[in-house]
Coordinates of C-alpha atoms in Angstrom, one line a residue:
X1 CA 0.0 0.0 0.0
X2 CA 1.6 3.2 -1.1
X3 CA 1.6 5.8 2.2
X4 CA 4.0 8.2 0.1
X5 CA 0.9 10.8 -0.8
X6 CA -0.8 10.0 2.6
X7 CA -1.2 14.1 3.8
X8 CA 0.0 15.3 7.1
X9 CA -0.6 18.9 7.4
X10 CA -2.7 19.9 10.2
X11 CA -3.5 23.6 9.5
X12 CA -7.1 22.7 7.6
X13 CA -7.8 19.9 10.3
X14 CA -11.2 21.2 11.9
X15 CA -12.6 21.5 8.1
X16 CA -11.3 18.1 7.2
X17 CA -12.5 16.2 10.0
X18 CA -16.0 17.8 9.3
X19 CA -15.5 17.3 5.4
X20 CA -14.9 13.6 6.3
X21 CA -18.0 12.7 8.2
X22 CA -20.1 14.7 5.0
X23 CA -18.3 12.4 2.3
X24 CA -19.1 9.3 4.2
X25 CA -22.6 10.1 3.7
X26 CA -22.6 11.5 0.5
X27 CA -20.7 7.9 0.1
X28 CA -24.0 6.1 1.2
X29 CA -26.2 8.2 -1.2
X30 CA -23.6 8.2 -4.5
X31 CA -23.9 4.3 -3.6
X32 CA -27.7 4.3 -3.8
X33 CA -27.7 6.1 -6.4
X34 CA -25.1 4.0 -8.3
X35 CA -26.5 0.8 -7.0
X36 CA -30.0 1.7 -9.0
X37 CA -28.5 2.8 -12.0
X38 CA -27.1 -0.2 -12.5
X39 CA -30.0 -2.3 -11.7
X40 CA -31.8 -0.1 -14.4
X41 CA -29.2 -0.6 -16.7
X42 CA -29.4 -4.9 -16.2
X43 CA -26.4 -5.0 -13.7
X44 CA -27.9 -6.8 -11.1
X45 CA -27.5 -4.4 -8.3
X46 CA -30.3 -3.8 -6.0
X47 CA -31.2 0.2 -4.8
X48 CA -29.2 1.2 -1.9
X49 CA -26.2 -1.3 -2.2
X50 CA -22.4 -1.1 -3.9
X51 CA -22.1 -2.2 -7.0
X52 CA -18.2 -2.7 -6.4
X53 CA -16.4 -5.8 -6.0
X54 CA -17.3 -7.7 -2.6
X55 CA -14.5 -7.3 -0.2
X56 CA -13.8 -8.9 3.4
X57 CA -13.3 -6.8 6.4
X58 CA -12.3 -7.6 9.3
X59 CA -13.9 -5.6 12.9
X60 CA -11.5 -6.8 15.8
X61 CA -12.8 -4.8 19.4
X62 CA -12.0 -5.4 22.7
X63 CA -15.3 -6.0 23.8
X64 CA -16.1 -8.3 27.2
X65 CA -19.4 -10.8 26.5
X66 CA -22.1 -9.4 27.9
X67 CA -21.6 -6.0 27.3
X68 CA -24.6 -4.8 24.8
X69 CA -22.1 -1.4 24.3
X70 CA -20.8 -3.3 21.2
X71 CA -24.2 -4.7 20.1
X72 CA -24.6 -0.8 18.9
X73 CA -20.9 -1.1 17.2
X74 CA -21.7 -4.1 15.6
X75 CA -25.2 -2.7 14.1
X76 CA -23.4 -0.1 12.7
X77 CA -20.8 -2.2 11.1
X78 CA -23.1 -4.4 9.7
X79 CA -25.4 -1.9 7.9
X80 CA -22.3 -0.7 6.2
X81 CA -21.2 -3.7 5.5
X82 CA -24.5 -4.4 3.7
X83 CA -24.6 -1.2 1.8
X84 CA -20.8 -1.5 0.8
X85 CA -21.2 -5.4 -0.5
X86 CA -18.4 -6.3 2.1
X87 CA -18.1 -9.2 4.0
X88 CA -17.6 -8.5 7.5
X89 CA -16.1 -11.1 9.7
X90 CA -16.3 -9.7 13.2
X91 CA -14.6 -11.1 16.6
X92 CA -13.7 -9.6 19.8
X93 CA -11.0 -10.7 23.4
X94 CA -10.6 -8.0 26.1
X95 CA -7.6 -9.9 26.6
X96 CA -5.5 -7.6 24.5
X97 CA -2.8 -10.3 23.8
X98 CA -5.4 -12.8 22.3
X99 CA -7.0 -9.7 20.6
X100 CA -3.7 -9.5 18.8
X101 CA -4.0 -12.8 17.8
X102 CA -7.2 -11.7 16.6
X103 CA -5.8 -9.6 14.1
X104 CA -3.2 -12.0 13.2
X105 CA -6.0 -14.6 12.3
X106 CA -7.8 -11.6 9.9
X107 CA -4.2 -11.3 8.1
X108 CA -3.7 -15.1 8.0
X109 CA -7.0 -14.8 5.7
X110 CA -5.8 -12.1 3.3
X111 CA -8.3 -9.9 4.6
X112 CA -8.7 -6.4 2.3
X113 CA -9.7 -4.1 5.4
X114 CA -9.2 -4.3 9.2
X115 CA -11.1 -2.1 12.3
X116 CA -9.9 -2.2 15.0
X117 CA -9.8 -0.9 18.7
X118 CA -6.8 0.1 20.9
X119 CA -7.9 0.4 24.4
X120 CA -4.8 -1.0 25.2
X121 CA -2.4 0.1 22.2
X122 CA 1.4 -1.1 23.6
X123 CA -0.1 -4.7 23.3
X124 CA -1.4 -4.3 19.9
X125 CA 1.3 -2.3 18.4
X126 CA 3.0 -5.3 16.8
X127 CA 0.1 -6.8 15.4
X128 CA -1.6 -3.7 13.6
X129 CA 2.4 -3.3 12.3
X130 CA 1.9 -6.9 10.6
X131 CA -1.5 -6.0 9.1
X132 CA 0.8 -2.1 7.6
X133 CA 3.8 -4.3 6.3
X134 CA 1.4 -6.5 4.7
X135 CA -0.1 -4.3 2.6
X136 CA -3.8 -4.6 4.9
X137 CA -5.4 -1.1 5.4
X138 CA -6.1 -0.6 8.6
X139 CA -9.1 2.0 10.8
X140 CA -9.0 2.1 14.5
X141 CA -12.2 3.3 16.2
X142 CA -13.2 3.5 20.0
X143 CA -10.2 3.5 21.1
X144 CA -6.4 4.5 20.7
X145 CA -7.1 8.1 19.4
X146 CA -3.4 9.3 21.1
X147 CA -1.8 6.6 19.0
X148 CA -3.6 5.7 15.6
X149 CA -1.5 7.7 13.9
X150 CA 1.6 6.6 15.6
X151 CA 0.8 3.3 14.4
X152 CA 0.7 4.3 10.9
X153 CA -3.5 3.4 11.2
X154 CA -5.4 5.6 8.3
X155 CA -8.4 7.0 10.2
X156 CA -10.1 7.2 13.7
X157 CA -13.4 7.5 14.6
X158 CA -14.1 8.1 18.3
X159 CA -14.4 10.7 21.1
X160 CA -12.0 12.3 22.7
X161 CA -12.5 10.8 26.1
X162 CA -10.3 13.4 28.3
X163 CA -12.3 15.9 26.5
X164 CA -15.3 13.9 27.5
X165 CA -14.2 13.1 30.7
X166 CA -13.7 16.8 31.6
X167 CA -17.1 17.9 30.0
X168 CA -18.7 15.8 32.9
X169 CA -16.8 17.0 35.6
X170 CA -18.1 20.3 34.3
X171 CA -21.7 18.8 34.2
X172 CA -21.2 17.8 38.1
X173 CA -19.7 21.3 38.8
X174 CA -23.4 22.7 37.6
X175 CA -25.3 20.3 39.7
X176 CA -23.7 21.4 42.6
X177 CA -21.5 17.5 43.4
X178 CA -19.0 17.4 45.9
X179 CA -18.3 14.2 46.4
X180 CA -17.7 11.5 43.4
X181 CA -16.5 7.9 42.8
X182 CA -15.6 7.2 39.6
X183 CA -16.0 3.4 38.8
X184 CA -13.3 2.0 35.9
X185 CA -14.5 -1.9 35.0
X186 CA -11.3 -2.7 33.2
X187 CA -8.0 -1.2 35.1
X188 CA -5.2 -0.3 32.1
X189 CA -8.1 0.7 29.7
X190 CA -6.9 3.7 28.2
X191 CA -9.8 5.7 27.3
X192 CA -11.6 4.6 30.6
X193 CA -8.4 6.1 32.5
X194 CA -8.7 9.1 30.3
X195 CA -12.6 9.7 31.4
X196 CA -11.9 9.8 35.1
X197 CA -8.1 11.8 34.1
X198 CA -10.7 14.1 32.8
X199 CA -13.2 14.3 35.5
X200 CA -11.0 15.0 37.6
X201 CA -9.6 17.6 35.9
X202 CA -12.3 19.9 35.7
X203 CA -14.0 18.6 39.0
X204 CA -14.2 21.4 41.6
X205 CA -14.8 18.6 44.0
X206 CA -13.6 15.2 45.2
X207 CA -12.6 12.5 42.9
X208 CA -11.5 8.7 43.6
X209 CA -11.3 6.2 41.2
X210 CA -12.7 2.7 42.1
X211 CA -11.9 -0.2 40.2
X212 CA -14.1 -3.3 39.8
X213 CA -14.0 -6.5 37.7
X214 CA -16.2 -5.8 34.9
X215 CA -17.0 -9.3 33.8
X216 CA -18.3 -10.4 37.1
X217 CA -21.7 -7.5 37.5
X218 CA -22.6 -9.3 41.2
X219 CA -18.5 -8.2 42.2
X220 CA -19.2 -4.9 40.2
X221 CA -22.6 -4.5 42.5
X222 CA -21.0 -5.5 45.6
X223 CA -17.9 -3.5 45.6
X224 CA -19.5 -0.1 44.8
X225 CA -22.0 -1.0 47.3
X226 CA -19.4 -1.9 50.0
X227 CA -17.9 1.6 49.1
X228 CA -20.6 3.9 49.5
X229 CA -21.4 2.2 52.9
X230 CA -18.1 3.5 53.4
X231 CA -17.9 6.6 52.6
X232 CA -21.9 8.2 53.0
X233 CA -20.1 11.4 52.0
X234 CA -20.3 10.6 48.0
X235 CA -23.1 11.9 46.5
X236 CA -22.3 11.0 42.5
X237 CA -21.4 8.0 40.7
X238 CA -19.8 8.5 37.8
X239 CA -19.8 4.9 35.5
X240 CA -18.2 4.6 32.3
X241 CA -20.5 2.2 30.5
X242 CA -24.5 1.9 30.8
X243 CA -24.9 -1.4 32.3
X244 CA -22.6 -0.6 34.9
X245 CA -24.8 3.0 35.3
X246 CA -27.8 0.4 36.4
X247 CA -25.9 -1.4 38.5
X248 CA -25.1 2.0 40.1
X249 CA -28.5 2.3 40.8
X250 CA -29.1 -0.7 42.5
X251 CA -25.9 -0.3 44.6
X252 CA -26.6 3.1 45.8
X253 CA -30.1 1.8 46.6
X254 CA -28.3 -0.8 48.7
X255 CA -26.3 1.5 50.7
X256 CA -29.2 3.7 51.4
X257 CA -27.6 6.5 51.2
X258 CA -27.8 9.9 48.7
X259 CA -25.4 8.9 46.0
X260 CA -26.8 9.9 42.5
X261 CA -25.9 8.4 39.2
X262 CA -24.4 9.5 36.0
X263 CA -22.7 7.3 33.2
X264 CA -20.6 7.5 30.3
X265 CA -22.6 5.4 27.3
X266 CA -26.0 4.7 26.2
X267 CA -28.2 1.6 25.4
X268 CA -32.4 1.4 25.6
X269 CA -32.1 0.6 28.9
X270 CA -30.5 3.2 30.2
X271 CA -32.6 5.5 28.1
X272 CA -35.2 4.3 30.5
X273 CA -33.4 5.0 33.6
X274 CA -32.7 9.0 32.5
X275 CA -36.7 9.4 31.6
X276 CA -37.2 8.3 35.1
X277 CA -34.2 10.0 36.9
X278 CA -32.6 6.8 38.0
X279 CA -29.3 8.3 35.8
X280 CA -28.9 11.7 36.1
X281 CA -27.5 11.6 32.4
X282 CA -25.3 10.1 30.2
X283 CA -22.4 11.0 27.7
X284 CA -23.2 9.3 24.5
X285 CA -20.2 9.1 22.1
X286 CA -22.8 6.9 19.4
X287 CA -21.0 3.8 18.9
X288 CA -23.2 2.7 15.9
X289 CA -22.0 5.4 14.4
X290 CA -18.2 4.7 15.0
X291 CA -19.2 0.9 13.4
X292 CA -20.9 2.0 10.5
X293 CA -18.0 4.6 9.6
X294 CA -15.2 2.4 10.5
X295 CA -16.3 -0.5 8.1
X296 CA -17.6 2.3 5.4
X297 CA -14.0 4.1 5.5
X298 CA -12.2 1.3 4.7
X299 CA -14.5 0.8 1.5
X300 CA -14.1 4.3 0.8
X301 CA -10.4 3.6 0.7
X302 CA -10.5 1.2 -1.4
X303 CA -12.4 2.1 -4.0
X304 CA -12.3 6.0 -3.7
X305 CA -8.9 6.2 -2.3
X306 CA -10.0 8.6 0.4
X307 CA -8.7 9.3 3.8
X308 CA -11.0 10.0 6.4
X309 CA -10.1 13.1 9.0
X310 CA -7.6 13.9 5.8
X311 CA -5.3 10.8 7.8
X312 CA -3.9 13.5 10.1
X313 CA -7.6 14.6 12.1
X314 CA -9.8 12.1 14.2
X315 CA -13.3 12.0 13.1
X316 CA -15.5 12.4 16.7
X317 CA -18.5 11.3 17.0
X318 CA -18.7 12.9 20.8
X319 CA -19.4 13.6 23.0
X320 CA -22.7 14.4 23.4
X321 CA -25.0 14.8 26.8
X322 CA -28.7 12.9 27.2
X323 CA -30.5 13.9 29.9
X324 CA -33.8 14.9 30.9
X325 CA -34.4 17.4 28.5
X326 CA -33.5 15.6 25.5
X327 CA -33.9 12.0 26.2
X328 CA -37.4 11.9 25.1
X329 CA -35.6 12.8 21.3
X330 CA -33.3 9.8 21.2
X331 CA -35.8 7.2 22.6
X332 CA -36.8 6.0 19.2
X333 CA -33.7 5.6 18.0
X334 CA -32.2 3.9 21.0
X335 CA -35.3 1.7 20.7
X336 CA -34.0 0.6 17.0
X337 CA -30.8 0.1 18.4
X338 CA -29.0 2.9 16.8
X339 CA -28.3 5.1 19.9

């Protein structure tokens, strides 16, 4: 894969990053478009899908079983897959070594495209240098955004989660917290790391990070429980992923005491729990979208040759706050599984 014209100049990088995310939908629609033409013109294509040579891609995330945060990724990568006529072959370890292995296995098959994540980049490095030398594009999403481009990886899609991180410890200033325990489910994570960095940051008041096991929800439960027994003087709960934000609930329940809840990610469920004030709010950073562009990207630089985010810019897709005010807008879509 020649890199040689690959740009690196940042000085147009807020208009490329925006230009991006409107030529990956203008991709969808040019498909559609194309896709019809050539039905009507006895090329077999139906409306609404790539008329382009199939392709495999390979999606490779970090995700823990269980957690429906990556159903929503997964959605999104499959609708593109569908529209692009790509073959997606997706798999997932949050052990980062036997993710690695992971993306070993998708060059073994000659894949033509690989996503992946980084939470944990250092232990991934060598592999994603495999799938470069070997001529594989590559798109990292989710997570790694301090080191996608360190790896030599073409695109990112993602939130900035210090930025994100820090937004909520605004959010907290404005609801007048004092007094917050911020919960990390997988210790090393970087972008989990990164949200409480940022909380902290910007908190006026009290921050300590708790970690818990977050593939074992009754230990998740317990310990949080066990901790605001402890400590009556923590009135917020800051989770970083929306089934841990209901275990919140329960826990602070529990411990009878005033903790309130707020969360990092989104699901229907937890939609639920911010109509009815359970969760105070959450930081959605739209992971269906980071699937469907990730997987859409790497047909776009294939076919088009294009570089999303210009190869120098991450594309964000947050974050963004739901709460009361709004929630009532994104139920639908969290309903379809979208948000």
């Amino acid at each position: 894969m020649d890199r040689t014209s690959r740009p690196r100049s940042r000085r147009f990088a807020p208009a490329v990053a925006a230009a991006a995310a409107t030529v990956l939908f203008a991709a969808g629609c040019s498909s559609s478009s194309g896709g019809k033409k050539a039905e009507e013109d006895g090329g077999g294509a139906s409306a609404g899908k790539a008329d382009t040579e199939r392709i495999k891609v390979a999606m490779i995330t970090h995700a823990a079983p269980g957690d429906t945060f990556w159903d929503l990724i997964r959605k999104g990568a499959e609708a593109a897959a569908a529209k692009d006529n790509i073959e997606l072959v997706y798999s997932n370890d949050p052990n980062a070594g036997n993710q690695a292995n992971l993306v070993q296995n998708a060059i073994d098959q000659k894949v033509d495209g690989i996503a992946v994540t980084l939470s944990k980049p250092d232990a991934m490095a060598d592999a994603v240098k495999k799938a470069v030398d070997a001529g594989i594009p590559v798109v990292a999403f989710n997570g790694g955004l301090d080191n996608w481009k360190d790896m030599d990886i073409l695109s990112f899609f993602g939130q900035d989660e210090a930025v994100a991180g820090e937004a909520l410890g605004e959010k907290l200033n404005d609801l007048g917290a004092k007094n917050t325990l911020c919960v990390i489910h997988e210790q090393g994570h970087v972008g989990l790391e990164a949200r409480c960095a940022g909380v902290k940051k910007t908190f006026k008041g009290k921050t300590t990070n708790l970690y818990v096991n977050g593939t074992d929800m009754p230990s998740v439960k317990s310990t949080i429980t066990a901790k605001l027994k402890q400590d009556s003087a923590v009135d917020h709960v800051v989770t970083l992923g929306a089934p841990f934000a209901l275990t919140a609930v329960q826990s602070a329940a529990d411990a009878g005491g005033k903790a309130k809840i707020a969360t990092f990610d989104l699901n229907k469920d937890l939609v639920g729990a911010v109509k009815s004030g359970d969760v105070q709010f959450a930081v959605d950073q739209q992971p269906y979208l980071q699937g469907y562009l990730a997987v859409d990207s790497l047909w776009l630089y294939k076919f088009n040759g294009n570089f999303s985010g210009g190869g120098v810019e991450p594309v964000l897709t947050g974050p963004a706050f739901v709460d009361k005010d709004n929630v009532g807008q994104i139920a639908r879509f969290a309903e379809k599984g979208t948000r």
